[in-house]
Tab-separated table of C-alpha atoms and ligand atoms in Angstrom:
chain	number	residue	atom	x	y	z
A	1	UNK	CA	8.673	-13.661	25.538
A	2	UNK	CA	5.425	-12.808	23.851
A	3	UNK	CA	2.632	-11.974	25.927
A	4	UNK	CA	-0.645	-14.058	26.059
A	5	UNK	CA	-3.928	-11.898	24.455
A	6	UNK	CA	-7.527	-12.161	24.441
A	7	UNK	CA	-7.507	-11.238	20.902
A	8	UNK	CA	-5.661	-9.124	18.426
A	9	UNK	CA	-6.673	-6.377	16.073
A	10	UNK	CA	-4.306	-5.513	13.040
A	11	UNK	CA	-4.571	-2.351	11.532
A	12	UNK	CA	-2.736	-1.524	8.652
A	13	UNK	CA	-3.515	0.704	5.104
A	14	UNK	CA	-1.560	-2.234	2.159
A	15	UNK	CA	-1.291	-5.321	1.380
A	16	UNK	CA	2.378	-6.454	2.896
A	17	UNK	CA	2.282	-3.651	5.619
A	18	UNK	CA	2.175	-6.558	8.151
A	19	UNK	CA	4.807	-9.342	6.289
A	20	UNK	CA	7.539	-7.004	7.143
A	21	UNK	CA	7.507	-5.929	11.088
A	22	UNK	CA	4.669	-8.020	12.379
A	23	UNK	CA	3.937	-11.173	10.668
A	24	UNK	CA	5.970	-13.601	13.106
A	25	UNK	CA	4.217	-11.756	15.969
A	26	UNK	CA	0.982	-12.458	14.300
A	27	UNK	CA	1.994	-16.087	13.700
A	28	UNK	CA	3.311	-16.602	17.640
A	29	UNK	CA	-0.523	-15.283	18.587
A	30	UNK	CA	-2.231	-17.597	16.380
A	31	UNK	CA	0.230	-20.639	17.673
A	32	UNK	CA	-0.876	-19.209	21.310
A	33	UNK	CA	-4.504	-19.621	19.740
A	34	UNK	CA	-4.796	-16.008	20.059
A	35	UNK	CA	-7.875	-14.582	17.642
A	36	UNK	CA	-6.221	-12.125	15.294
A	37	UNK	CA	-7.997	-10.413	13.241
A	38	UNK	CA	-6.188	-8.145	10.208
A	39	UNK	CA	-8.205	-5.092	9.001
A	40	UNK	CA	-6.376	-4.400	6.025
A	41	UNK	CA	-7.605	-0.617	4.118
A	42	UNK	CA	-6.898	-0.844	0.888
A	43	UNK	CA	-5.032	-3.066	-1.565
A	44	UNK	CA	-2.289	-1.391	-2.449
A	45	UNK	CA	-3.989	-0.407	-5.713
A	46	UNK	CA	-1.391	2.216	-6.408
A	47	UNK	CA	1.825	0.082	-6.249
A	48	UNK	CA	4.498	1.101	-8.722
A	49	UNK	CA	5.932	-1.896	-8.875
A	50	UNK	CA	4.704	-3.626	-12.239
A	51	UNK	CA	8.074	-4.963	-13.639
A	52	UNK	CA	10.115	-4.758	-16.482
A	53	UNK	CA	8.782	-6.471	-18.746
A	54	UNK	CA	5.844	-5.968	-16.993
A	55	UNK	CA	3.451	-8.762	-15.273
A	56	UNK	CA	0.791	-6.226	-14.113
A	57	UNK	CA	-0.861	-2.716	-15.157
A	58	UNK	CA	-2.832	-0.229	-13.355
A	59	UNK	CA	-5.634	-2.304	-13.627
A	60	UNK	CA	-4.929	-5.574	-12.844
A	61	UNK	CA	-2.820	-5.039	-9.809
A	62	UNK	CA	-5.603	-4.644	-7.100
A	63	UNK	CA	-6.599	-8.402	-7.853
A	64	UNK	CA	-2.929	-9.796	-8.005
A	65	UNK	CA	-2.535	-8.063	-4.412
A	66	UNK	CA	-5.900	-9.436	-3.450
A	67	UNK	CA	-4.678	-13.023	-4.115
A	68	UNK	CA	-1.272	-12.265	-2.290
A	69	UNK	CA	-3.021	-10.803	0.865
A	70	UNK	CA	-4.864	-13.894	0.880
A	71	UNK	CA	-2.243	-16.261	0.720
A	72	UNK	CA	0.082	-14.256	3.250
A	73	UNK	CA	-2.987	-14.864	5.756
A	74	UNK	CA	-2.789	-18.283	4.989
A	75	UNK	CA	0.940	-18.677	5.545
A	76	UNK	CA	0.956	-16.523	8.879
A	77	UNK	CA	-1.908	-19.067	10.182
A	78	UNK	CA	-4.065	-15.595	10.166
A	79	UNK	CA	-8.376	-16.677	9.185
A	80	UNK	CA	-9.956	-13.216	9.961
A	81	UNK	CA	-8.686	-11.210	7.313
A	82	UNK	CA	-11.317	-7.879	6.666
A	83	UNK	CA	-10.281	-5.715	3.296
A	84	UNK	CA	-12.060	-2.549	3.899
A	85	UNK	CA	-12.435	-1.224	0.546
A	86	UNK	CA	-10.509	1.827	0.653
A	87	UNK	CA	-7.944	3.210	-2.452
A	88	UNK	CA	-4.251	3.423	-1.651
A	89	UNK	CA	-3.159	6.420	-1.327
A	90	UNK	CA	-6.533	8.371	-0.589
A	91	UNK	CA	-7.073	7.469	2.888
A	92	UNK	CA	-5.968	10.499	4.233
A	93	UNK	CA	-8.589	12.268	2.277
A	94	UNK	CA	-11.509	10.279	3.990
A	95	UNK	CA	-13.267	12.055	6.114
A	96	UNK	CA	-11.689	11.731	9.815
A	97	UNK	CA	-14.605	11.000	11.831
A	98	UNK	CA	-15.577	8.346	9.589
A	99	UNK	CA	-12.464	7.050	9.674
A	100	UNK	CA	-12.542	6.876	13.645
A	101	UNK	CA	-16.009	5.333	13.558
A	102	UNK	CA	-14.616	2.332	11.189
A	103	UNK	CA	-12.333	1.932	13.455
A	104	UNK	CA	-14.623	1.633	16.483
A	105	UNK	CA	-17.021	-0.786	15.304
A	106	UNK	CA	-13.843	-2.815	14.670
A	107	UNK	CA	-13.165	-2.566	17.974
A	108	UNK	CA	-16.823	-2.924	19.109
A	109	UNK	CA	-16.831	-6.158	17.579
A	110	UNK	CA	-13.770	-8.067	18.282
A	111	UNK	CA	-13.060	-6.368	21.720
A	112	UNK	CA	-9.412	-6.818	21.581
A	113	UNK	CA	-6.995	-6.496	24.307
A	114	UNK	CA	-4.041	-5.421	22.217
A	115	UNK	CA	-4.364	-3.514	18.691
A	116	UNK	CA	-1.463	-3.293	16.548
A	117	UNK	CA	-0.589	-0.125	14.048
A	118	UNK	CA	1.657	2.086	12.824
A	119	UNK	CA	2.730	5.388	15.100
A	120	UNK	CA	0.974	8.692	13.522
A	121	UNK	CA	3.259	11.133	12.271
A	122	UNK	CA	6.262	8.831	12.258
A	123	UNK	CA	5.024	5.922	9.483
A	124	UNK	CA	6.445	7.769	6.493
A	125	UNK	CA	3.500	7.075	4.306
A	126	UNK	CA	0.550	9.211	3.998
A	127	UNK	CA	-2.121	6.048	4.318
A	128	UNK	CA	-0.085	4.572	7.081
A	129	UNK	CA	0.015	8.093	8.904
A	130	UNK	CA	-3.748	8.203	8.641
A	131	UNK	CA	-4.725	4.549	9.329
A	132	UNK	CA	-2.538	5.498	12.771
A	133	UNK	CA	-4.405	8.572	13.804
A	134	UNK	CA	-7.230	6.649	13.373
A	135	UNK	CA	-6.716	4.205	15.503
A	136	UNK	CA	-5.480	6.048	18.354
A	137	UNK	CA	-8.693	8.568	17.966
A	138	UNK	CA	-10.597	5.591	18.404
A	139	UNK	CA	-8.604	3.802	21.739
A	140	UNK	CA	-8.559	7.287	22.969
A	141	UNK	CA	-12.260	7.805	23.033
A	142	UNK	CA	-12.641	4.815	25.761
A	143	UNK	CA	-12.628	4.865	28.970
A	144	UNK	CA	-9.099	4.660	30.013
A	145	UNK	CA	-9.874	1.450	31.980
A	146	UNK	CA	-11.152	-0.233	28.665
A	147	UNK	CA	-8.625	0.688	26.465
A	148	UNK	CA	-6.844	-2.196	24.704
A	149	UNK	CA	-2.775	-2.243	24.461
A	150	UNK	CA	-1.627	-0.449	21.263
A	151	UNK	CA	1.076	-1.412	19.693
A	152	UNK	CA	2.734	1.017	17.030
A	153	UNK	CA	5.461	0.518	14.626
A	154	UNK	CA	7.270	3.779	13.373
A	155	UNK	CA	10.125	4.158	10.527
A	156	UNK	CA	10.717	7.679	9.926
A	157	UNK	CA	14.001	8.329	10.037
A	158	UNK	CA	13.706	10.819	12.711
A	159	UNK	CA	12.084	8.165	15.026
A	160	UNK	CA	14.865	7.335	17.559
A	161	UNK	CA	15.003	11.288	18.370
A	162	UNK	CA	11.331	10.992	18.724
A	163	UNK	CA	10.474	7.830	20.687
A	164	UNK	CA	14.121	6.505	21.210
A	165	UNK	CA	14.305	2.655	21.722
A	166	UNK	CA	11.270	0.312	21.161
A	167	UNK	CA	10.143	-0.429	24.508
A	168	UNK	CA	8.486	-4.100	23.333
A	169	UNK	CA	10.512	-6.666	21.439
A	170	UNK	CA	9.373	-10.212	20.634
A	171	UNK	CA	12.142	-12.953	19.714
A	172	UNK	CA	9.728	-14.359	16.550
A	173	UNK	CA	12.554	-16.765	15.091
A	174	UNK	CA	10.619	-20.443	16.086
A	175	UNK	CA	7.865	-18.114	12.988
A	176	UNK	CA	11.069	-17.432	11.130
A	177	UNK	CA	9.805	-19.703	8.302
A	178	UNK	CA	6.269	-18.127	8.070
A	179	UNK	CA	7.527	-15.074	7.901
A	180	UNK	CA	9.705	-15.200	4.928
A	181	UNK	CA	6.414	-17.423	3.462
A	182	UNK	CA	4.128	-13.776	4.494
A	183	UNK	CA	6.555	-11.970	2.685
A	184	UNK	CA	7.538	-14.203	-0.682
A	185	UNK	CA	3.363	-14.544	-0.619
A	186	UNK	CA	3.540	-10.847	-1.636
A	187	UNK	CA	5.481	-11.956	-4.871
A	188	UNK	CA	4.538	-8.288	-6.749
A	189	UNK	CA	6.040	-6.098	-4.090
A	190	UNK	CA	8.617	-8.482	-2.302
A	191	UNK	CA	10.379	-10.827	-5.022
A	192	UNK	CA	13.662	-8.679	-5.383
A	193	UNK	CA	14.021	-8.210	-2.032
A	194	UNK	CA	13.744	-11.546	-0.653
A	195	UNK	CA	16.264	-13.060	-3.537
A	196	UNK	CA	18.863	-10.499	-1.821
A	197	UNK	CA	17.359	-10.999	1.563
A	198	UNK	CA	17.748	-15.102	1.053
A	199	UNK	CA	21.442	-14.764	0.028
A	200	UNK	CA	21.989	-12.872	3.418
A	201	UNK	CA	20.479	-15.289	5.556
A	202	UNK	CA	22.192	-18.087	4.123
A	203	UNK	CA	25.057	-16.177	4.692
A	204	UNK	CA	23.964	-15.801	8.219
A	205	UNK	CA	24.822	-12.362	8.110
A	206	UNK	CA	24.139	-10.279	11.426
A	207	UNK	CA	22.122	-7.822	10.277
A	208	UNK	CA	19.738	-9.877	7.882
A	209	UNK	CA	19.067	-12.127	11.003
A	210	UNK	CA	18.150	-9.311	13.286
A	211	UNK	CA	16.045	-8.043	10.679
A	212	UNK	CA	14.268	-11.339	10.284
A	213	UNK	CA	13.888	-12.806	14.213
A	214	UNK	CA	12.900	-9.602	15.890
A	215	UNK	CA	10.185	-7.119	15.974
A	216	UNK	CA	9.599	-3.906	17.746
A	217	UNK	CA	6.843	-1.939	18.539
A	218	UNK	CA	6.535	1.349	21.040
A	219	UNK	CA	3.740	0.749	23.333
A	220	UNK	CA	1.613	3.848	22.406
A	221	UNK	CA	2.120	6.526	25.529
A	222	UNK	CA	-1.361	8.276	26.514
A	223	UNK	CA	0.653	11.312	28.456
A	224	UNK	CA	2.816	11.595	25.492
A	225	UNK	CA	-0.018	11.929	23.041
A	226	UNK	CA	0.715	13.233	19.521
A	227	UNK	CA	-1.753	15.630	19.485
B	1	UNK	CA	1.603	-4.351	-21.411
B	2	UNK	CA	4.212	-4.573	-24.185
B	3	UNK	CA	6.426	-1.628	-25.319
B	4	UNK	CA	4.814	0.762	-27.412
B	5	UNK	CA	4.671	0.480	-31.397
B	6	UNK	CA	3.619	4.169	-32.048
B	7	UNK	CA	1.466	3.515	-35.297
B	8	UNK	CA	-0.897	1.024	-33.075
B	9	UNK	CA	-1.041	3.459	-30.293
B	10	UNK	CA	-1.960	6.243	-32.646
B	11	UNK	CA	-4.700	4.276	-34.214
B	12	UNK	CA	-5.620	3.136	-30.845
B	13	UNK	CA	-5.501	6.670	-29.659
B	14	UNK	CA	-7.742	7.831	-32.355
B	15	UNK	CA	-10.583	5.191	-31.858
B	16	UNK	CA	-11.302	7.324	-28.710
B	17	UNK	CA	-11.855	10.037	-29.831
B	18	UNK	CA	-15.071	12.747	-30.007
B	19	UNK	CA	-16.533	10.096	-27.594
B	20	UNK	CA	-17.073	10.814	-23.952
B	21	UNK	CA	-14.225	8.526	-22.104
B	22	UNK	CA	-13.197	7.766	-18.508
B	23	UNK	CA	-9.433	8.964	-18.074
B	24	UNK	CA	-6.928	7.985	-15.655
B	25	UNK	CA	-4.245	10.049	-15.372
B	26	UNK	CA	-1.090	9.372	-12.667
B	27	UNK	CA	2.448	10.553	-12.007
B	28	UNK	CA	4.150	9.667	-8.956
B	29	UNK	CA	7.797	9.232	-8.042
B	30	UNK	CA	6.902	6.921	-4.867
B	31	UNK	CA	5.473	7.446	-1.488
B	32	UNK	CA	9.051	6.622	-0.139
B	33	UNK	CA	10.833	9.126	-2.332
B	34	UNK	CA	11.634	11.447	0.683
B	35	UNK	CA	12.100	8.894	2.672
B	36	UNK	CA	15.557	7.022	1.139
B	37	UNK	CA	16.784	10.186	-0.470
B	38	UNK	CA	16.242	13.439	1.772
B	39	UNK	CA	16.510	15.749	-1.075
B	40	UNK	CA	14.364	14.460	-3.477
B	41	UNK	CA	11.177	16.838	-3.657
B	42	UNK	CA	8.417	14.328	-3.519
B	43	UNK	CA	5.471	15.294	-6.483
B	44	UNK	CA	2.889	13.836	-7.905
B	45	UNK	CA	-0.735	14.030	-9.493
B	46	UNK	CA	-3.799	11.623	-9.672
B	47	UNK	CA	-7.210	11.679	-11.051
B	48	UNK	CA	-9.413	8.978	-11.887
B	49	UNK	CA	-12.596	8.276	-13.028
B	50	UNK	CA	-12.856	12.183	-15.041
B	51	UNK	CA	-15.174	12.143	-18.033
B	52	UNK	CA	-13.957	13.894	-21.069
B	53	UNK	CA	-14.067	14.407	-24.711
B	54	UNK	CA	-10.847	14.982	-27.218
B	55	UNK	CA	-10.880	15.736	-30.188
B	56	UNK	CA	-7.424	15.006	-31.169
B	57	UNK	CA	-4.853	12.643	-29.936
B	58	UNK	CA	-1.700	12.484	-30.531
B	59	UNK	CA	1.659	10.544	-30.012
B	60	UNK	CA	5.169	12.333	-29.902
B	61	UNK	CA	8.449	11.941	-29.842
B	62	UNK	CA	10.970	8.553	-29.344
B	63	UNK	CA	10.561	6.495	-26.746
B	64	UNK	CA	9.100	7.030	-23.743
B	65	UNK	CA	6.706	8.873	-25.908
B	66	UNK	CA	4.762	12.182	-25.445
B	67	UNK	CA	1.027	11.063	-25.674
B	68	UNK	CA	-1.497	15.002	-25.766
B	69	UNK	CA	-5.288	15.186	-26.349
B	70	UNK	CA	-6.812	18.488	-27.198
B	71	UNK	CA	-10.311	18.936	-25.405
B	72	UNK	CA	-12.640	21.549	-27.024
B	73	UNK	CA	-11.296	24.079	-24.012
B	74	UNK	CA	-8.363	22.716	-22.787
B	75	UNK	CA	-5.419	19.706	-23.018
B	76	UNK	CA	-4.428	16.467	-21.191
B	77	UNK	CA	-0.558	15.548	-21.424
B	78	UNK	CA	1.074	12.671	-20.211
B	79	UNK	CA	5.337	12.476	-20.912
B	80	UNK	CA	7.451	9.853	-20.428
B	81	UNK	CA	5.015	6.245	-22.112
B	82	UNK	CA	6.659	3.363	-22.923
B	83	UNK	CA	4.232	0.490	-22.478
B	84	UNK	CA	0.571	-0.119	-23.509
B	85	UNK	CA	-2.184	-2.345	-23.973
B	86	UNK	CA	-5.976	-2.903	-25.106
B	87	UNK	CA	-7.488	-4.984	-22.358
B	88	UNK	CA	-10.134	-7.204	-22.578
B	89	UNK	CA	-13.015	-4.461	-21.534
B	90	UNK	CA	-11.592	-2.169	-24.504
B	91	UNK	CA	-9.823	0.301	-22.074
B	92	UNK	CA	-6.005	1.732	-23.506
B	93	UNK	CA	-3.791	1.365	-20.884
B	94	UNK	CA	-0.991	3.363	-20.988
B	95	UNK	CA	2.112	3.555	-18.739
B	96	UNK	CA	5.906	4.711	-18.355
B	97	UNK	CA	8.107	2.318	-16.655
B	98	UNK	CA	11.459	2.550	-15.540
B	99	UNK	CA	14.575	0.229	-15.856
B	100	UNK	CA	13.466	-1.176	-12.581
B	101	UNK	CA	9.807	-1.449	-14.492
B	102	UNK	CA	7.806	0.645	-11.392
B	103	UNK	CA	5.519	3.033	-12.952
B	104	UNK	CA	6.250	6.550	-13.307
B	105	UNK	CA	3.413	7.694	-14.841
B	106	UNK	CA	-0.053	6.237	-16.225
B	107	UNK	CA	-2.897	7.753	-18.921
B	108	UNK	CA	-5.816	5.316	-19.358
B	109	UNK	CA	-8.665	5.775	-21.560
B	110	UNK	CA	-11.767	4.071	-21.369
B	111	UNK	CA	-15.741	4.294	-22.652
B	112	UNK	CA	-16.634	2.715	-19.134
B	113	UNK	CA	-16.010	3.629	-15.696
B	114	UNK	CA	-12.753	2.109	-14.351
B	115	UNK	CA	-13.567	0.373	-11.132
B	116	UNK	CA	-13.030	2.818	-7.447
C	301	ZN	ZN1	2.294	0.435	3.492
């Protein structure tokens, strides 16, 4: 059971950082007629994916995953998409407080009641790491009464020892078929994977359908701050 | 990019030189290095956007080619090339790919800034 929301705020560094763990949630809000709005950092302008032979350079891959963003928006229902302008990989070097600010007005502005991220420290990637302390500098600095639910999604593989079990799972399979559309939509990064992932599921193997119907976030924990 | 025919390159190379040029310059094994395989000892390097002047350029070696420039005071290097290509704004873009074609490492040159 998904709760209902005022309105959601997305928070993520790349392009395809939200087809994977939280693109049928996004699609459930916007089928609620929950506002969600996706603040996505950068465009992934450092992907190493290119191919063999290859269909992209250095150069031309920033506009590819422009286009894919786009169309994974369109295929999770999501029509408040905000690229930020930021280079993958260098968002960590940004300076904090500016960081925090960005991510205050966003909040300013769409006043949501849940915001959605990764979990600092425990997101494996340097942007995503950084894009998460963010975020919880900025629901930190309200007023406890006005913060807005966060949401965080954490894959390091020491993250069970951390945070143990998710404590919030949503059931997204009715969005089963967006979500593999938010993911095939990032063709540069995903096309491998979902031509193994497809065999699976036609397979109906266990794990592949877990993977695919259910995400999990850990409610972010004021008393248990990370830092 | 198509696989590298070392005469073109070389020429190519050479067109850029004693000319102040934009360089690229990347190696990376993957943000998610450490993450799948514990013992791998994630390193990398990046700059972008550097002005410069060579005065020679130079492509070694068999594929994935050695490409050097020698600055006035000092040398670029990039190891390990295997694909390039003059784009439409003039720029050499160089790259290594792997079997799985994701980049290992990238030198571009270019007489105009590269975008961010
Ligand atoms: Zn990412």
């Amino acid at each position: 059971m998904i709760k209902k929301e005022r309105h959601v705020l997305v928070v993520f560094p790349h392009p395809d950082d939200e087809a994977f763990g939280v693109s049928g949630t996004i699609s459930s809000y916007r089928d609620m007629g929950v506002p969600v709005t996706y603040a996505c950092l950068t465009l992934g302008e450092m992907g190493r994916n290119l191919g063999n032979p290859p269909f992209a350079n250095r150069e031309t891959l920033p506009q590819i995953r422009k286009e894919e963003l786009k169309k994974a928006c369109e295929a999770m229902g999501l029509d408040d998409l905000r690229m930020m302008g930021f280079r993958d990989k260098t968002v960590e070097f940004e300076d904090d407080e500016k960081m925090v600010k960005l991510i205050e007005d966003l909040i300013e502005e769409t006043n949501p009641s849940l915001v959605i991220t990764f979990y600092p420290g425990l997101a494996v990637h340097p942007d995503h790491d950084a894009t998460a302390r963010a975020v919880v500098r900025a629901v930190r600095r309200m007023p406890e009464t006005e913060r807005p639910t966060l949401y965080t999604l954490a894959f390091a593989n020491n993250t069970v020892e951390v945070l143990g079990k998710p404590d919030v799972v949503h059931d997204i399979s009715a969005n089963a078929d967006k979500k593999i559309a938010t993911l095939k939509a990032h063709a540069s990064q995903t096309v491998w994977m979902m031509k193994e992932m497809e065999i699976k599921l036609a397979a109906q193997d266990p794990d592949a359908l877990k993977w695919l119907n259910f995400e999990h976030f850990y409610t972010y924990q004021w008393d248990k701050d990370f830092e | 990019m198509e696989l590298v025919k070392p005469d073109h390159l070389q020429e190519l190379i050479t067109s850029f030189a004693n000319k102040d040029v934009y360089i690229h310059l990347e190696t990376t094994n993957g943000s998610y290095a450490a993450h799948f395989n514990e013992s791998v000892f994630n390193a990398g390097a990046f700059i972008r956007n550097i002005v410069i002047k060579f005065e020679l350029g130079k492509v070694a070696g068999d594929s994935p080619h050695r490409i050097g420039l020698k600055l006035p005071s000092g040398w670029i290097y990039a190891q390990g090339i295997t694909h390039y290509k003059l784009d439409e704004h003039g720029r050499l873009l160089m790259a290594g790919l792997d079997a799985e074609g994701k980049l290992a490492v990238a030198l571009e040159i270019s007489e105009t800034p590269f975008t961010y």
